mmCIF file with all atom_site columns, C-alpha atoms in Angstrom:
data_model
loop_
_atom_site.group_PDB
_atom_site.id
_atom_site.type_symbol
_atom_site.label_atom_id
_atom_site.label_alt_id
_atom_site.label_comp_id
_atom_site.label_asym_id
_atom_site.label_entity_id
_atom_site.label_seq_id
_atom_site.pdbx_PDB_ins_code
_atom_site.Cartn_x
_atom_site.Cartn_y
_atom_site.Cartn_z
_atom_site.occupancy
_atom_site.B_iso_or_equiv
_atom_site.pdbx_formal_charge
_atom_site.auth_seq_id
_atom_site.auth_comp_id
_atom_site.auth_asym_id
_atom_site.auth_atom_id
_atom_site.pdbx_PDB_model_num
ATOM 1  C CA . MET A 1 1  ? 0.916   -5.948  -14.445 1.00 84.00 ? 24  MET A CA 1
ATOM 2  C CA . PHE A 1 2  ? -1.050  -4.484  -11.633 1.00 89.00 ? 25  PHE A CA 1
ATOM 3  C CA . ASP A 1 3  ? -4.637  -3.703  -11.376 1.00 90.00 ? 26  ASP A CA 1
ATOM 4  C CA . VAL A 1 4  ? -4.158  -0.914  -8.964  1.00 92.00 ? 27  VAL A CA 1
ATOM 5  C CA . ILE A 1 5  ? -1.093  1.280   -8.366  1.00 93.00 ? 28  ILE A CA 1
ATOM 6  C CA . ILE A 1 6  ? -0.697  3.184   -5.409  1.00 95.00 ? 29  ILE A CA 1
ATOM 7  C CA . VAL A 1 7  ? 1.737   6.182   -5.601  1.00 95.00 ? 30  VAL A CA 1
ATOM 8  C CA . GLY A 1 8  ? 2.875   6.992   -2.278  1.00 94.00 ? 31  GLY A CA 1
ATOM 9  C CA . GLY A 1 9  ? 3.258   4.842   1.065   1.00 94.00 ? 32  GLY A CA 1
ATOM 10 C CA . GLY A 1 10 ? 1.924   7.339   3.543   1.00 93.00 ? 33  GLY A CA 1
ATOM 11 C CA . VAL A 1 11 ? -0.863  6.646   5.690   1.00 93.00 ? 34  VAL A CA 1
ATOM 12 C CA . PRO A 1 12 ? -3.658  7.217   2.747   1.00 94.00 ? 35  PRO A CA 1
ATOM 13 C CA . GLY A 1 13 ? -1.796  4.816   0.498   1.00 95.00 ? 36  GLY A CA 1
ATOM 14 C CA . VAL A 1 14 ? -1.140  1.947   3.102   1.00 95.00 ? 37  VAL A CA 1
ATOM 15 C CA . LEU A 1 15 ? -4.546  1.791   4.152   1.00 94.00 ? 38  LEU A CA 1
ATOM 16 C CA . THR A 1 16 ? -6.147  2.330   0.678   1.00 94.00 ? 39  THR A CA 1
ATOM 17 C CA . ALA A 1 17 ? -4.044  -0.696  -0.252  1.00 95.00 ? 40  ALA A CA 1
ATOM 18 C CA . LEU A 1 18 ? -4.912  -2.675  2.976   1.00 94.00 ? 41  LEU A CA 1
ATOM 19 C CA . TYR A 1 19 ? -9.004  -2.113  2.581   1.00 92.00 ? 42  TYR A CA 1
ATOM 20 C CA . LEU A 1 20 ? -9.064  -2.489  -1.407  1.00 92.00 ? 43  LEU A CA 1
ATOM 21 C CA . PRO A 1 21 ? -8.841  -6.481  -1.225  1.00 84.00 ? 44  PRO A CA 1
ATOM 22 C CA . SER A 1 22 ? -11.955 -6.409  0.927   1.00 81.00 ? 45  SER A CA 1
ATOM 23 C CA . GLU A 1 23 ? -13.952 -4.878  -1.795  1.00 76.00 ? 46  GLU A CA 1
ATOM 24 C CA . ASN A 1 24 ? -12.117 -7.391  -4.533  1.00 81.00 ? 47  ASN A CA 1
ATOM 25 C CA . ASN A 1 25 ? -9.789  -9.885  -3.414  1.00 82.00 ? 48  ASN A CA 1
ATOM 26 C CA . ARG A 1 26 ? -8.582  -10.489 -7.102  1.00 88.00 ? 49  ARG A CA 1
ATOM 27 C CA . LEU A 1 27 ? -7.042  -7.144  -7.271  1.00 91.00 ? 50  LEU A CA 1
ATOM 28 C CA . ARG A 1 28 ? -3.359  -7.277  -7.988  1.00 94.00 ? 51  ARG A CA 1
ATOM 29 C CA . ILE A 1 29 ? -2.315  -3.953  -5.960  1.00 96.00 ? 52  ILE A CA 1
ATOM 30 C CA . SER A 1 30 ? 1.247   -2.632  -5.705  1.00 96.00 ? 53  SER A CA 1
ATOM 31 C CA . ILE A 1 31 ? 2.345   0.556   -3.889  1.00 96.00 ? 54  ILE A CA 1
ATOM 32 C CA . PHE A 1 32 ? 5.443   2.739   -5.080  1.00 96.00 ? 55  PHE A CA 1
ATOM 33 C CA . GLU A 1 33 ? 7.024   4.817   -2.304  1.00 96.00 ? 56  GLU A CA 1
ATOM 34 C CA . LYS A 1 34 ? 9.980   7.140   -2.988  1.00 95.00 ? 57  LYS A CA 1
ATOM 35 C CA . ALA A 1 35 ? 11.496  6.711   0.507   1.00 94.00 ? 58  ALA A CA 1
ATOM 36 C CA . LYS A 1 36 ? 13.332  3.620   1.723   1.00 93.00 ? 59  LYS A CA 1
ATOM 37 C CA . GLN A 1 37 ? 10.182  2.710   4.059   1.00 91.00 ? 60  GLN A CA 1
ATOM 38 C CA . LEU A 1 38 ? 6.566   3.098   4.352   1.00 93.00 ? 61  LEU A CA 1
ATOM 39 C CA . LEU A 1 39 ? 5.159   5.536   6.554   1.00 93.00 ? 62  LEU A CA 1
ATOM 40 C CA . SER A 1 40 ? 8.541   7.273   6.532   1.00 90.00 ? 63  SER A CA 1
ATOM 41 C CA . ALA A 1 41 ? 7.179   10.627  7.929   1.00 90.00 ? 64  ALA A CA 1
ATOM 42 C CA . TYR A 1 42 ? 6.181   8.875   11.058  1.00 91.00 ? 65  TYR A CA 1
ATOM 43 C CA . PRO A 1 43 ? 8.255   7.761   14.147  1.00 90.00 ? 66  PRO A CA 1
ATOM 44 C CA . GLU A 1 44 ? 8.971   3.811   14.376  1.00 86.00 ? 67  GLU A CA 1
ATOM 45 C CA . THR A 1 45 ? 6.673   4.156   17.713  1.00 90.00 ? 68  THR A CA 1
ATOM 46 C CA . ASP A 1 46 ? 3.568   5.354   16.079  1.00 94.00 ? 69  ASP A CA 1
ATOM 47 C CA . TYR A 1 47 ? 0.720   3.237   15.635  1.00 94.00 ? 70  TYR A CA 1
ATOM 48 C CA . PHE A 1 48 ? -1.956  3.590   12.667  1.00 93.00 ? 71  PHE A CA 1
ATOM 49 C CA . PRO A 1 49 ? -5.629  2.243   13.016  1.00 91.00 ? 72  PRO A CA 1
ATOM 50 C CA . TYR A 1 50 ? -6.722  -0.743  10.494  1.00 90.00 ? 73  TYR A CA 1
ATOM 51 C CA . ILE A 1 51 ? -9.904  -2.657  11.357  1.00 89.00 ? 74  ILE A CA 1
ATOM 52 C CA . ASP A 1 52 ? -10.680 -1.018  14.799  1.00 90.00 ? 75  ASP A CA 1
ATOM 53 C CA . GLN A 1 53 ? -7.192  -1.861  15.965  1.00 93.00 ? 76  GLN A CA 1
ATOM 54 C CA . LEU A 1 54 ? -3.862  -0.241  16.112  1.00 95.00 ? 77  LEU A CA 1
ATOM 55 C CA . PHE A 1 55 ? -0.809  -1.508  14.231  1.00 95.00 ? 78  PHE A CA 1
ATOM 56 C CA . SER A 1 56 ? 2.657   -0.774  14.064  1.00 93.00 ? 79  SER A CA 1
ATOM 57 C CA . ARG A 1 57 ? 4.485   0.106   10.891  1.00 92.00 ? 80  ARG A CA 1
ATOM 58 C CA . LYS A 1 58 ? 6.077   -3.410  10.923  1.00 92.00 ? 81  LYS A CA 1
ATOM 59 C CA . ASP A 1 59 ? 2.651   -4.931  11.547  1.00 93.00 ? 82  ASP A CA 1
ATOM 60 C CA . LEU A 1 60 ? 1.179   -2.883  8.657   1.00 94.00 ? 83  LEU A CA 1
ATOM 61 C CA . GLU A 1 61 ? 4.113   -4.205  6.158   1.00 93.00 ? 84  GLU A CA 1
ATOM 62 C CA . ALA A 1 62 ? 3.392   -7.871  7.320   1.00 94.00 ? 85  ALA A CA 1
ATOM 63 C CA . LYS A 1 63 ? -0.566  -7.343  6.610   1.00 94.00 ? 86  LYS A CA 1
ATOM 64 C CA . LEU A 1 64 ? 0.596   -5.968  2.971   1.00 95.00 ? 87  LEU A CA 1
ATOM 65 C CA . GLN A 1 65 ? 2.643   -8.974  2.613   1.00 95.00 ? 88  GLN A CA 1
ATOM 66 C CA . GLU A 1 66 ? 0.065   -11.152 3.890   1.00 93.00 ? 89  GLU A CA 1
ATOM 67 C CA . LYS A 1 67 ? -2.366  -9.920  1.378   1.00 92.00 ? 90  LYS A CA 1
ATOM 68 C CA . GLY A 1 68 ? 0.013   -10.098 -1.620  1.00 93.00 ? 91  GLY A CA 1
ATOM 69 C CA . ILE A 1 69 ? 0.282   -6.434  -2.204  1.00 95.00 ? 92  ILE A CA 1
ATOM 70 C CA . ARG A 1 70 ? 3.500   -5.734  -3.441  1.00 96.00 ? 93  ARG A CA 1
ATOM 71 C CA . VAL A 1 71 ? 5.438   -2.559  -2.125  1.00 96.00 ? 94  VAL A CA 1
ATOM 72 C CA . PHE A 1 72 ? 8.490   -1.027  -3.941  1.00 96.00 ? 95  PHE A CA 1
ATOM 73 C CA . LYS A 1 73 ? 10.475  1.080   -1.703  1.00 95.00 ? 96  LYS A CA 1
ATOM 74 C CA . SER A 1 74 ? 13.030  3.745   -3.034  1.00 95.00 ? 97  SER A CA 1
ATOM 75 C CA . SER A 1 75 ? 10.762  3.876   -6.149  1.00 94.00 ? 98  SER A CA 1
ATOM 76 C CA . ALA A 1 76 ? 10.080  7.417   -7.225  1.00 90.00 ? 99  ALA A CA 1
ATOM 77 C CA . ILE A 1 77 ? 7.377   7.956   -10.054 1.00 89.00 ? 100 ILE A CA 1
ATOM 78 C CA . THR A 1 78 ? 8.411   10.442  -12.468 1.00 90.00 ? 101 THR A CA 1
ATOM 79 C CA . ALA A 1 79 ? 5.803   9.853   -15.095 1.00 86.00 ? 102 ALA A CA 1
ATOM 80 C CA . ILE A 1 80 ? 2.444   8.196   -15.789 1.00 80.00 ? 103 ILE A CA 1
ATOM 81 C CA . LYS A 1 81 ? 1.399   7.322   -19.402 1.00 77.00 ? 104 LYS A CA 1
ATOM 82 C CA . SER A 1 82 ? -2.260  6.888   -19.614 1.00 74.00 ? 105 SER A CA 1
ATOM 83 C CA . ASP A 1 83 ? -3.461  4.324   -21.940 1.00 71.00 ? 106 ASP A CA 1
ATOM 84 C CA . THR A 1 84 ? -7.189  4.454   -21.829 1.00 72.00 ? 107 THR A CA 1
ATOM 85 C CA . SER A 1 85 ? -7.649  1.879   -24.742 1.00 72.00 ? 108 SER A CA 1
ATOM 86 C CA . ALA A 1 86 ? -7.950  -0.836  -22.361 1.00 66.00 ? 109 ALA A CA 1
ATOM 87 C CA . GLY A 1 87 ? -10.650 0.910   -20.419 1.00 64.00 ? 110 GLY A CA 1
ATOM 88 C CA . GLY A 1 88 ? -8.428  2.187   -17.631 1.00 60.00 ? 111 GLY A CA 1
ATOM 89 C CA . TYR A 1 89 ? -5.898  4.650   -16.832 1.00 54.00 ? 112 TYR A CA 1
#
């Protein structure tokens, strides 16, 4: 069970996942990405801003792992079922 599920491993999804623990370090976060790798739309040589530094794709994936964020690659989301009885989505 996760507290936060992020659908899409592009720049917004990855950076959101990385910044969320700074707001609440007890959140259980996961990213579901339909491609075989995160940030798949970008060349391997691109760098991305995070905490006033530039990080490679590999470095960002290491940060996700370091923060305990689960990443599910090759995992397309085909449906979302809402259960509002627990106070969430």
